[in-house]
JSON list of C-alpha atoms in Angstrom, two decimals:
[
{"chain": "A", "resi": 110, "resn": "UNK", "atom": "CA", "xyz": [94.04, -36.65, 113.79]},
{"chain": "A", "resi": 111, "resn": "UNK", "atom": "CA", "xyz": [94.49, -33.98, 116.46]},
{"chain": "A", "resi": 112, "resn": "UNK", "atom": "CA", "xyz": [96.85, -32.03, 114.18]},
{"chain": "A", "resi": 113, "resn": "UNK", "atom": "CA", "xyz": [94.14, -31.86, 111.51]},
{"chain": "A", "resi": 114, "resn": "UNK", "atom": "CA", "xyz": [91.67, -30.32, 113.93]},
{"chain": "A", "resi": 115, "resn": "UNK", "atom": "CA", "xyz": [94.28, -27.88, 115.22]},
{"chain": "A", "resi": 116, "resn": "UNK", "atom": "CA", "xyz": [95.21, -26.90, 111.66]},
{"chain": "A", "resi": 117, "resn": "UNK", "atom": "CA", "xyz": [91.58, -26.43, 110.73]},
{"chain": "A", "resi": 118, "resn": "UNK", "atom": "CA", "xyz": [91.02, -24.33, 113.87]},
{"chain": "A", "resi": 119, "resn": "UNK", "atom": "CA", "xyz": [94.01, -22.13, 113.10]},
{"chain": "A", "resi": 120, "resn": "UNK", "atom": "CA", "xyz": [92.84, -21.72, 109.50]},
{"chain": "A", "resi": 121, "resn": "UNK", "atom": "CA", "xyz": [89.34, -20.80, 110.68]},
{"chain": "A", "resi": 122, "resn": "UNK", "atom": "CA", "xyz": [90.69, -18.24, 113.17]},
{"chain": "A", "resi": 123, "resn": "UNK", "atom": "CA", "xyz": [92.95, -16.68, 110.53]},
{"chain": "A", "resi": 124, "resn": "UNK", "atom": "CA", "xyz": [90.11, -16.56, 108.01]},
{"chain": "A", "resi": 125, "resn": "UNK", "atom": "CA", "xyz": [87.84, -14.92, 110.60]},
{"chain": "A", "resi": 126, "resn": "UNK", "atom": "CA", "xyz": [90.54, -12.38, 111.41]},
{"chain": "A", "resi": 127, "resn": "UNK", "atom": "CA", "xyz": [90.93, -11.60, 107.71]},
{"chain": "A", "resi": 128, "resn": "UNK", "atom": "CA", "xyz": [87.16, -11.27, 107.21]},
{"chain": "A", "resi": 129, "resn": "UNK", "atom": "CA", "xyz": [86.78, -8.83, 110.11]},
{"chain": "A", "resi": 130, "resn": "UNK", "atom": "CA", "xyz": [89.88, -6.83, 109.16]},
{"chain": "A", "resi": 131, "resn": "UNK", "atom": "CA", "xyz": [88.75, -6.60, 105.53]},
{"chain": "A", "resi": 132, "resn": "UNK", "atom": "CA", "xyz": [85.77, -4.48, 106.59]},
{"chain": "A", "resi": 133, "resn": "UNK", "atom": "CA", "xyz": [87.86, -2.32, 108.91]},
{"chain": "A", "resi": 134, "resn": "UNK", "atom": "CA", "xyz": [90.60, -1.71, 106.33]},
{"chain": "A", "resi": 135, "resn": "UNK", "atom": "CA", "xyz": [88.69, 1.22, 104.81]},
{"chain": "A", "resi": 136, "resn": "UNK", "atom": "CA", "xyz": [88.37, 2.75, 108.27]},
{"chain": "A", "resi": 137, "resn": "UNK", "atom": "CA", "xyz": [92.13, 2.52, 108.77]},
{"chain": "A", "resi": 138, "resn": "UNK", "atom": "CA", "xyz": [93.34, 3.96, 105.46]},
{"chain": "A", "resi": 139, "resn": "UNK", "atom": "CA", "xyz": [90.80, 6.77, 104.98]},
{"chain": "A", "resi": 140, "resn": "UNK", "atom": "CA", "xyz": [90.11, 9.81, 107.13]},
{"chain": "A", "resi": 141, "resn": "UNK", "atom": "CA", "xyz": [87.11, 9.34, 109.39]},
{"chain": "A", "resi": 142, "resn": "UNK", "atom": "CA", "xyz": [83.90, 11.33, 109.23]},
{"chain": "A", "resi": 143, "resn": "UNK", "atom": "CA", "xyz": [81.44, 11.91, 112.07]},
{"chain": "A", "resi": 144, "resn": "UNK", "atom": "CA", "xyz": [77.77, 12.67, 111.56]},
{"chain": "A", "resi": 145, "resn": "UNK", "atom": "CA", "xyz": [74.65, 12.88, 113.67]},
{"chain": "A", "resi": 146, "resn": "UNK", "atom": "CA", "xyz": [72.04, 10.39, 112.51]},
{"chain": "A", "resi": 147, "resn": "UNK", "atom": "CA", "xyz": [68.44, 9.88, 113.53]},
{"chain": "A", "resi": 148, "resn": "UNK", "atom": "CA", "xyz": [66.97, 6.47, 114.30]},
{"chain": "A", "resi": 149, "resn": "UNK", "atom": "CA", "xyz": [64.05, 6.03, 111.88]},
{"chain": "A", "resi": 150, "resn": "UNK", "atom": "CA", "xyz": [63.08, 2.47, 112.74]},
{"chain": "A", "resi": 151, "resn": "UNK", "atom": "CA", "xyz": [64.35, -1.03, 113.45]},
{"chain": "A", "resi": 152, "resn": "UNK", "atom": "CA", "xyz": [64.90, -4.01, 111.20]},
{"chain": "A", "resi": 153, "resn": "UNK", "atom": "CA", "xyz": [63.43, -7.09, 112.82]},
{"chain": "A", "resi": 154, "resn": "UNK", "atom": "CA", "xyz": [64.88, -10.55, 112.28]},
{"chain": "A", "resi": 155, "resn": "UNK", "atom": "CA", "xyz": [64.49, -14.01, 113.75]},
{"chain": "A", "resi": 156, "resn": "UNK", "atom": "CA", "xyz": [67.53, -16.05, 114.76]},
{"chain": "A", "resi": 157, "resn": "UNK", "atom": "CA", "xyz": [67.34, -19.33, 116.70]},
{"chain": "A", "resi": 158, "resn": "UNK", "atom": "CA", "xyz": [63.65, -18.74, 117.47]},
{"chain": "A", "resi": 159, "resn": "UNK", "atom": "CA", "xyz": [64.47, -15.36, 119.05]},
{"chain": "A", "resi": 160, "resn": "UNK", "atom": "CA", "xyz": [63.55, -11.95, 117.72]},
{"chain": "A", "resi": 161, "resn": "UNK", "atom": "CA", "xyz": [66.29, -9.35, 117.34]},
{"chain": "A", "resi": 162, "resn": "UNK", "atom": "CA", "xyz": [66.35, -5.73, 116.20]},
{"chain": "A", "resi": 163, "resn": "UNK", "atom": "CA", "xyz": [68.89, -3.60, 114.36]},
{"chain": "A", "resi": 164, "resn": "UNK", "atom": "CA", "xyz": [68.54, 0.18, 114.33]},
{"chain": "A", "resi": 165, "resn": "UNK", "atom": "CA", "xyz": [68.04, 1.96, 111.02]},
{"chain": "A", "resi": 166, "resn": "UNK", "atom": "CA", "xyz": [69.88, 5.29, 110.87]},
{"chain": "A", "resi": 167, "resn": "UNK", "atom": "CA", "xyz": [69.15, 8.21, 108.55]},
{"chain": "A", "resi": 168, "resn": "UNK", "atom": "CA", "xyz": [71.64, 11.03, 108.01]},
{"chain": "A", "resi": 169, "resn": "UNK", "atom": "CA", "xyz": [72.68, 13.68, 105.52]},
{"chain": "A", "resi": 170, "resn": "UNK", "atom": "CA", "xyz": [76.12, 14.72, 104.35]},
{"chain": "A", "resi": 171, "resn": "UNK", "atom": "CA", "xyz": [77.42, 16.81, 101.45]},
{"chain": "A", "resi": 172, "resn": "UNK", "atom": "CA", "xyz": [76.71, 13.94, 99.02]},
{"chain": "A", "resi": 173, "resn": "UNK", "atom": "CA", "xyz": [73.04, 13.56, 99.93]},
{"chain": "A", "resi": 174, "resn": "UNK", "atom": "CA", "xyz": [70.92, 11.51, 102.28]},
{"chain": "A", "resi": 175, "resn": "UNK", "atom": "CA", "xyz": [71.81, 8.03, 103.47]},
{"chain": "A", "resi": 176, "resn": "UNK", "atom": "CA", "xyz": [70.14, 5.22, 105.36]},
{"chain": "A", "resi": 177, "resn": "UNK", "atom": "CA", "xyz": [72.18, 2.46, 107.01]},
{"chain": "A", "resi": 178, "resn": "UNK", "atom": "CA", "xyz": [71.29, -0.49, 109.19]},
{"chain": "A", "resi": 179, "resn": "UNK", "atom": "CA", "xyz": [73.35, -1.19, 112.31]},
{"chain": "A", "resi": 180, "resn": "UNK", "atom": "CA", "xyz": [75.37, -4.42, 112.20]},
{"chain": "A", "resi": 181, "resn": "UNK", "atom": "CA", "xyz": [74.80, -5.08, 115.91]},
{"chain": "A", "resi": 182, "resn": "UNK", "atom": "CA", "xyz": [71.44, -6.56, 116.85]},
{"chain": "A", "resi": 183, "resn": "UNK", "atom": "CA", "xyz": [69.68, -6.23, 120.21]},
{"chain": "A", "resi": 184, "resn": "UNK", "atom": "CA", "xyz": [66.90, -8.20, 121.88]},
{"chain": "A", "resi": 185, "resn": "UNK", "atom": "CA", "xyz": [64.66, -5.12, 122.01]},
{"chain": "A", "resi": 186, "resn": "UNK", "atom": "CA", "xyz": [64.38, -2.05, 119.75]},
{"chain": "A", "resi": 187, "resn": "UNK", "atom": "CA", "xyz": [67.19, 0.20, 120.97]},
{"chain": "A", "resi": 188, "resn": "UNK", "atom": "CA", "xyz": [67.81, 3.12, 120.68]},
{"chain": "A", "resi": 189, "resn": "UNK", "atom": "CA", "xyz": [64.25, 4.43, 120.46]},
{"chain": "A", "resi": 190, "resn": "UNK", "atom": "CA", "xyz": [62.95, 5.86, 117.20]},
{"chain": "A", "resi": 191, "resn": "UNK", "atom": "CA", "xyz": [63.77, 9.56, 116.90]},
{"chain": "A", "resi": 192, "resn": "UNK", "atom": "CA", "xyz": [66.96, 9.35, 118.96]},
{"chain": "A", "resi": 193, "resn": "UNK", "atom": "CA", "xyz": [70.03, 11.15, 117.60]},
{"chain": "A", "resi": 194, "resn": "UNK", "atom": "CA", "xyz": [73.17, 8.99, 117.46]},
{"chain": "A", "resi": 195, "resn": "UNK", "atom": "CA", "xyz": [76.70, 9.83, 116.40]},
{"chain": "A", "resi": 196, "resn": "UNK", "atom": "CA", "xyz": [77.98, 7.65, 113.56]},
{"chain": "A", "resi": 197, "resn": "UNK", "atom": "CA", "xyz": [81.47, 7.35, 112.09]},
{"chain": "A", "resi": 198, "resn": "UNK", "atom": "CA", "xyz": [82.47, 6.24, 108.62]},
{"chain": "A", "resi": 199, "resn": "UNK", "atom": "CA", "xyz": [85.49, 6.40, 106.32]},
{"chain": "A", "resi": 200, "resn": "UNK", "atom": "CA", "xyz": [85.46, 9.38, 103.99]},
{"chain": "A", "resi": 201, "resn": "UNK", "atom": "CA", "xyz": [83.63, 8.55, 100.78]},
{"chain": "A", "resi": 202, "resn": "UNK", "atom": "CA", "xyz": [81.93, 5.44, 102.23]},
{"chain": "A", "resi": 203, "resn": "UNK", "atom": "CA", "xyz": [78.74, 6.51, 104.04]},
{"chain": "A", "resi": 204, "resn": "UNK", "atom": "CA", "xyz": [77.42, 2.97, 103.53]},
{"chain": "A", "resi": 205, "resn": "UNK", "atom": "CA", "xyz": [79.92, 1.88, 106.23]},
{"chain": "A", "resi": 206, "resn": "UNK", "atom": "CA", "xyz": [78.52, 4.28, 108.85]},
{"chain": "A", "resi": 207, "resn": "UNK", "atom": "CA", "xyz": [78.05, 2.79, 112.31]},
{"chain": "A", "resi": 208, "resn": "UNK", "atom": "CA", "xyz": [78.16, 3.91, 115.94]},
{"chain": "A", "resi": 209, "resn": "UNK", "atom": "CA", "xyz": [81.74, 3.91, 117.20]},
{"chain": "A", "resi": 210, "resn": "UNK", "atom": "CA", "xyz": [82.43, 0.80, 119.28]},
{"chain": "A", "resi": 211, "resn": "UNK", "atom": "CA", "xyz": [86.22, 0.66, 119.64]},
{"chain": "A", "resi": 212, "resn": "UNK", "atom": "CA", "xyz": [86.20, -1.55, 122.74]},
{"chain": "A", "resi": 213, "resn": "UNK", "atom": "CA", "xyz": [83.93, -4.15, 121.13]},
{"chain": "A", "resi": 214, "resn": "UNK", "atom": "CA", "xyz": [86.08, -4.43, 118.00]},
{"chain": "A", "resi": 215, "resn": "UNK", "atom": "CA", "xyz": [89.31, -4.46, 120.00]},
{"chain": "A", "resi": 216, "resn": "UNK", "atom": "CA", "xyz": [87.94, -7.40, 122.01]},
{"chain": "A", "resi": 217, "resn": "UNK", "atom": "CA", "xyz": [86.95, -9.23, 118.81]},
{"chain": "A", "resi": 218, "resn": "UNK", "atom": "CA", "xyz": [90.48, -8.85, 117.41]},
{"chain": "A", "resi": 219, "resn": "UNK", "atom": "CA", "xyz": [92.08, -9.84, 120.72]},
{"chain": "A", "resi": 220, "resn": "UNK", "atom": "CA", "xyz": [89.88, -12.93, 121.00]},
{"chain": "A", "resi": 221, "resn": "UNK", "atom": "CA", "xyz": [90.73, -14.08, 117.48]},
{"chain": "A", "resi": 222, "resn": "UNK", "atom": "CA", "xyz": [94.45, -13.49, 118.04]},
{"chain": "A", "resi": 223, "resn": "UNK", "atom": "CA", "xyz": [94.31, -15.28, 121.41]},
{"chain": "A", "resi": 224, "resn": "UNK", "atom": "CA", "xyz": [92.53, -18.32, 119.93]},
{"chain": "A", "resi": 225, "resn": "UNK", "atom": "CA", "xyz": [94.99, -18.48, 117.05]},
{"chain": "A", "resi": 226, "resn": "UNK", "atom": "CA", "xyz": [97.90, -18.30, 119.49]},
{"chain": "A", "resi": 227, "resn": "UNK", "atom": "CA", "xyz": [96.47, -20.99, 121.76]},
{"chain": "A", "resi": 228, "resn": "UNK", "atom": "CA", "xyz": [95.81, -23.37, 118.88]},
{"chain": "A", "resi": 229, "resn": "UNK", "atom": "CA", "xyz": [99.29, -22.74, 117.44]},
{"chain": "A", "resi": 230, "resn": "UNK", "atom": "CA", "xyz": [100.88, -23.32, 120.87]},
{"chain": "A", "resi": 231, "resn": "UNK", "atom": "CA", "xyz": [98.98, -26.58, 121.20]},
{"chain": "A", "resi": 232, "resn": "UNK", "atom": "CA", "xyz": [100.02, -27.66, 117.69]},
{"chain": "A", "resi": 233, "resn": "UNK", "atom": "CA", "xyz": [103.67, -26.89, 118.48]},
{"chain": "A", "resi": 234, "resn": "UNK", "atom": "CA", "xyz": [103.52, -28.90, 121.70]},
{"chain": "A", "resi": 235, "resn": "UNK", "atom": "CA", "xyz": [103.95, -25.91, 124.02]},
{"chain": "A", "resi": 236, "resn": "UNK", "atom": "CA", "xyz": [100.69, -26.74, 125.83]},
{"chain": "A", "resi": 237, "resn": "UNK", "atom": "CA", "xyz": [99.78, -30.11, 127.34]}
]
């Protein structure tokens, strides 16, 4: 029974790693673009009876104007409306614009790889 749970955990970790990497693949294969965007508002949502906010960014490039919503939510509206923020996106995909957070995404990848390794070590009997 334990092997089933370990196998399911490994499969879940590998699927999560694939899902995260799928979105970053465009960032890896295409040249990056940097733009200055202005915060025009915040999208409010409720999760687990708690309110969270995601910044809405507005920017212009040679293809026109774009509006994107940040994927990272905060407990209060941050940054303030009117603030200028640098965004990065893969060339030709302004819909993927977001503030650069290399440390955050590196930690996400490391965590998923670490969990996969620990579950595999346990399944192979390398851990008690």
